[in-house]
Short mmCIF file of C-alpha atoms and ligand atoms in Angstrom, two decimals:
data_model
loop_
_atom_site.label_atom_id
_atom_site.label_comp_id
_atom_site.label_asym_id
_atom_site.label_seq_id
_atom_site.Cartn_x
_atom_site.Cartn_y
_atom_site.Cartn_z
CA UNK A 57 59.44 238.47 7.90
CA UNK A 58 60.44 235.69 5.96
CA UNK A 59 58.38 232.91 4.25
CA UNK A 60 60.42 230.86 6.96
CA UNK A 61 59.95 232.52 9.57
CA UNK A 62 56.42 233.24 8.99
CA UNK A 63 55.87 229.29 8.39
CA UNK A 64 57.82 228.67 11.89
CA UNK A 65 55.30 230.78 13.46
CA UNK A 66 51.74 229.56 11.34
CA UNK A 67 53.44 225.58 12.78
CA UNK A 68 53.72 227.09 16.64
CA UNK A 69 50.32 229.16 16.46
CA UNK A 70 48.54 225.44 15.29
CA UNK A 71 50.81 223.35 17.84
CA UNK A 72 49.68 225.73 20.50
CA UNK A 73 46.15 225.67 19.96
CA UNK A 74 46.32 221.39 19.64
CA UNK A 75 47.74 221.39 22.92
CA UNK A 76 44.96 223.10 24.75
CA UNK A 77 41.93 221.27 22.57
CA UNK A 78 43.92 218.55 23.56
CA UNK A 79 43.42 219.26 27.13
CA UNK A 80 39.59 220.30 27.13
CA UNK A 81 39.68 223.76 26.03
CA UNK A 82 36.63 223.35 23.04
CA UNK A 83 34.58 226.52 23.19
CA UNK A 84 35.26 228.34 20.25
CA UNK A 85 35.49 231.67 21.88
CA UNK A 86 37.89 231.00 23.96
CA UNK A 87 40.18 228.73 21.41
CA UNK A 88 39.80 232.05 19.49
CA UNK A 89 40.62 234.69 21.75
CA UNK A 90 43.58 232.37 22.57
CA UNK A 91 44.72 232.51 19.16
CA UNK A 92 44.67 236.28 19.20
CA UNK A 93 46.92 237.18 21.84
CA UNK A 94 50.81 236.42 21.61
CA UNK A 95 51.73 234.74 24.68
CA UNK A 96 55.66 235.37 23.57
CA UNK A 97 54.62 238.96 24.64
CA UNK A 98 53.50 238.20 28.64
CA UNK A 99 56.86 236.25 29.51
CA UNK A 100 60.03 237.77 29.72
CA UNK A 101 64.04 236.85 29.70
CA UNK A 102 65.45 233.30 30.37
CA UNK A 103 61.86 231.35 29.78
CA UNK A 104 60.52 233.77 27.05
CA UNK A 105 61.48 230.43 24.21
CA UNK A 106 59.53 228.42 26.12
CA UNK A 107 56.56 230.85 25.82
CA UNK A 108 54.24 228.61 23.61
CA UNK A 109 54.46 225.40 25.27
CA UNK A 110 51.97 224.28 27.77
CA UNK A 111 53.59 225.04 31.10
CA UNK A 112 53.73 227.89 33.90
CA UNK A 113 56.56 229.76 33.74
CA UNK A 114 58.49 232.36 36.23
CA UNK A 115 57.46 236.01 35.85
CA UNK A 116 59.03 239.19 37.92
CA UNK A 117 57.96 239.50 41.45
CA UNK A 118 58.76 235.70 42.39
CA UNK A 119 54.96 235.06 41.00
CA UNK A 120 54.06 232.86 38.03
CA UNK A 121 52.10 233.07 34.74
CA UNK A 122 49.48 230.06 34.56
CA UNK A 123 49.71 227.61 32.17
CA UNK A 124 47.77 227.87 28.70
CA UNK A 125 45.23 225.07 29.22
CA UNK A 126 45.07 226.21 32.65
CA UNK A 127 43.99 230.00 31.68
CA UNK A 128 41.63 228.18 28.44
CA UNK A 129 39.58 226.08 30.99
CA UNK A 130 39.09 228.92 33.46
CA UNK A 131 38.23 231.11 30.77
CA UNK A 132 35.95 228.81 29.15
CA UNK A 133 34.42 227.77 32.76
CA UNK A 134 33.57 231.49 33.41
CA UNK A 135 31.12 231.75 30.14
CA UNK A 136 31.89 235.44 29.34
CA UNK A 137 29.75 237.30 26.99
CA UNK A 138 30.04 240.41 25.45
CA UNK A 139 28.64 242.80 27.74
CA UNK A 140 30.03 241.79 30.75
CA UNK A 141 32.51 243.43 33.06
CA UNK A 142 34.82 240.94 34.57
CA UNK A 143 36.62 241.42 37.41
CA UNK A 144 39.96 239.93 37.94
CA UNK A 145 42.01 239.10 41.04
CA UNK A 146 46.06 238.56 40.35
CA UNK A 147 46.75 240.33 37.15
CA UNK A 148 50.34 238.61 37.23
CA UNK A 149 51.87 239.13 33.55
CA UNK A 150 48.53 240.19 32.10
CA UNK A 151 48.16 237.39 29.60
CA UNK A 152 44.78 235.68 31.63
CA UNK A 153 43.15 239.50 31.43
CA UNK A 154 44.32 239.91 27.60
CA UNK A 155 42.04 237.13 27.08
CA UNK A 156 39.25 238.55 29.01
CA UNK A 157 39.56 241.43 26.95
CA UNK A 158 38.68 239.55 23.83
CA UNK A 159 35.50 238.48 25.26
CA UNK A 160 34.10 240.96 27.85
CA UNK A 161 33.31 244.83 27.60
CA UNK A 162 35.31 245.95 30.22
CA UNK A 163 38.23 243.89 32.57
CA UNK A 164 39.32 245.05 35.97
CA UNK A 165 42.67 243.70 36.74
CA UNK A 166 43.74 243.90 40.32
CA UNK A 167 47.38 242.58 42.11
CA UNK A 168 49.21 243.67 44.83
CA UNK A 169 52.37 244.27 43.20
CA UNK A 170 52.89 247.71 42.18
CA UNK A 171 55.71 245.90 39.15
CA UNK A 172 53.46 243.64 38.03
CA UNK A 173 50.59 246.40 37.50
CA UNK A 174 53.07 248.75 35.66
CA UNK A 175 54.72 246.58 33.33
CA UNK A 176 51.24 244.56 32.40
CA UNK A 177 49.54 248.49 32.09
CA UNK A 178 52.15 249.12 29.38
CA UNK A 179 52.35 246.05 27.86
CA UNK A 180 48.15 246.53 27.42
CA UNK A 181 48.70 250.19 25.73
CA UNK A 182 51.22 248.54 23.53
CA UNK A 183 49.21 245.79 22.51
CA UNK A 184 46.04 248.56 22.49
CA UNK A 185 43.60 246.56 24.51
CA UNK A 186 41.89 249.63 25.88
CA UNK A 187 39.21 247.78 27.56
CA UNK A 188 41.10 246.97 30.42
CA UNK A 189 41.51 248.88 33.71
CA UNK A 190 44.89 247.69 35.72
CA UNK A 191 44.68 248.53 39.94
CA UNK A 192 46.93 247.96 42.16
CA UNK A 193 45.49 246.60 45.20
CA UNK A 194 44.49 243.96 47.19
CA UNK A 195 41.96 241.91 45.20
CA UNK A 196 40.67 240.32 48.57
CA UNK A 197 38.65 243.19 49.20
CA UNK A 198 37.28 242.99 45.78
CA UNK A 199 36.62 246.51 44.16
CA UNK A 200 33.60 247.75 45.77
CA UNK A 201 33.08 250.81 44.07
CA UNK A 202 32.99 249.49 40.30
CA UNK A 203 31.10 246.49 42.01
CA UNK A 204 28.63 244.59 40.72
CA UNK A 205 30.63 242.01 38.24
CA UNK A 206 29.34 239.42 35.65
CA UNK A 207 32.00 237.79 36.24
CA UNK A 208 35.04 237.49 38.72
CA UNK A 209 38.43 234.94 38.37
CA UNK A 210 40.80 234.33 40.66
CA UNK A 211 44.09 233.84 39.39
CA UNK A 212 45.54 232.54 43.04
CA UNK A 213 44.06 230.36 45.84
CA UNK A 214 42.58 231.11 48.57
CA UNK A 215 41.36 228.69 51.19
CA UNK A 216 37.78 229.69 50.78
CA UNK A 217 36.04 232.12 48.49
CA UNK A 218 36.79 235.77 49.74
CA UNK A 219 33.34 237.02 51.41
CA UNK A 220 34.05 240.33 49.47
CA UNK A 221 33.98 239.11 46.17
CA UNK A 222 30.90 236.43 46.54
CA UNK A 223 29.47 239.86 48.30
CA UNK A 224 30.87 241.86 44.76
CA UNK A 225 29.40 239.34 41.96
CA UNK A 226 25.76 240.33 40.31
CA UNK A 227 22.92 237.51 41.18
CA UNK A 228 23.16 235.75 38.30
CA UNK A 229 27.06 235.75 38.07
CA UNK A 230 30.14 233.30 37.82
CA UNK A 231 32.84 233.15 40.06
CA UNK A 232 36.16 231.16 39.19
CA UNK A 233 38.47 230.65 41.24
CA UNK A 234 41.51 228.05 42.88
CA UNK A 235 40.58 226.94 46.31
CA UNK A 236 43.09 224.77 49.42
CA UNK A 237 46.12 225.44 50.73
CA UNK A 238 49.03 226.49 49.28
CA UNK A 239 51.48 223.98 49.54
CA UNK A 240 48.99 221.04 48.82
CA UNK A 241 47.01 220.46 45.92
CA UNK A 242 43.80 222.83 45.08
CA UNK A 243 40.69 222.54 43.63
CA UNK A 244 39.35 224.63 41.18
CA UNK A 245 35.56 225.50 41.57
CA UNK A 246 32.61 227.22 39.78
CA UNK A 247 30.23 229.37 41.68
CA UNK A 248 27.35 230.72 40.40
CA UNK A 249 25.10 233.46 42.78
CA UNK A 250 21.50 232.63 42.44
CA UNK A 251 18.50 234.34 43.84
CA UNK A 252 18.62 232.64 46.82
CA UNK A 253 22.48 232.05 47.72
CA UNK A 254 25.30 230.44 45.90
CA UNK A 255 25.57 227.24 44.20
CA UNK A 256 29.09 225.69 44.04
CA UNK A 257 30.71 223.18 41.40
CA UNK A 258 34.06 221.87 41.66
CA UNK A 259 36.06 221.64 38.42
CA UNK A 260 39.10 219.86 38.75
CA UNK A 261 42.59 219.95 40.57
CA UNK A 262 45.12 223.02 40.29
CA UNK A 263 48.19 224.39 41.44
CA UNK A 264 48.05 228.23 41.94
CA UNK A 265 50.73 230.80 43.86
CA UNK A 266 48.74 231.85 47.50
CA UNK A 267 46.54 235.03 47.53
CA UNK A 268 48.09 236.91 50.00
CA UNK A 269 46.59 239.97 51.61
CA UNK A 270 47.67 243.13 51.91
CA UNK A 271 50.21 244.86 49.64
CA UNK A 272 53.59 243.92 48.39
CA UNK A 273 56.14 246.32 48.76
CA UNK A 274 57.26 246.62 45.11
N1 SAH B 524 46.32 235.79 35.85
C1 SAH B 524 48.08 236.11 35.63
C2 SAH B 524 48.96 235.09 36.78
C3 SAH B 524 48.76 235.23 38.54
S1 SAH B 524 49.66 234.57 39.20
C4 SAH B 524 48.43 235.83 34.62
O1 SAH B 524 47.85 235.71 33.49
O2 SAH B 524 49.61 235.97 34.46
C5 SAH B 524 48.68 235.40 40.81
C6 SAH B 524 48.99 236.80 40.97
O3 SAH B 524 48.04 236.85 41.87
C7 SAH B 524 50.20 237.41 41.34
O4 SAH B 524 50.75 238.39 40.07
C8 SAH B 524 49.94 238.02 42.60
O5 SAH B 524 51.31 238.92 43.05
C9 SAH B 524 48.51 237.98 42.39
N2 SAH B 524 48.57 238.15 44.27
C10 SAH B 524 48.17 237.21 44.80
N3 SAH B 524 47.46 237.87 45.74
C11 SAH B 524 46.66 238.70 45.70
C12 SAH B 524 46.24 239.87 46.32
N4 SAH B 524 45.28 239.98 47.76
N5 SAH B 524 45.57 240.57 45.78
C13 SAH B 524 46.12 241.27 44.36
N6 SAH B 524 46.91 240.27 43.71
C14 SAH B 524 47.44 239.28 44.74
#
């Protein structure tokens, strides 16, 4: 790469990280994970040149890759530890899973579109992200065989936290997810599982594609 191209890349990265900080992503581990994962690899086609802007972008199967600042805020709210096993519902482009893979021991990521799972899997192999396990399935049921999880993140909106996911969270575990109807403003919430029940905390308004039950056809 030429000096100019390298300089451009360094400046782009600095602007990307600055935008994250200015939107409230301040956790050092989250920022270094986001610095390590190139969002440009997860956005293809028409919108590839906008990969470093703080906006959601369309991906295959009519889905979206979330806005980087929202990915950052969700990641930091999840408080992932190095020994944690994380379940992600909604693989999409694979970007959020790639960031979690820098922070956790293992990440299970589920999507109802086989094509998205296949493409994300190929990308993870190419990037040598060997601690991500991808699964084509209906994530609203969770992954009973691998449960319980230290952390669960849902990147599609349900009206309420799905019961199977609450049941698959460890005591002391944390789940971060958007809730609310898909055509209105949703709330990002954090759920902690305590010995005695669940503690719910509202974080901020967000907008996500809906969590849809059952497998997709592609
Ligand atoms: N985390 C993704 C963004 C996901 S968009 C990224 O970083 O790019 C939301 C995703 O949730 C879509 O890919 C959609 O197919 C998936 N989804 C919706 N309902 C689902 C369900 N019941 N089970 C699994 N995945 C689901």
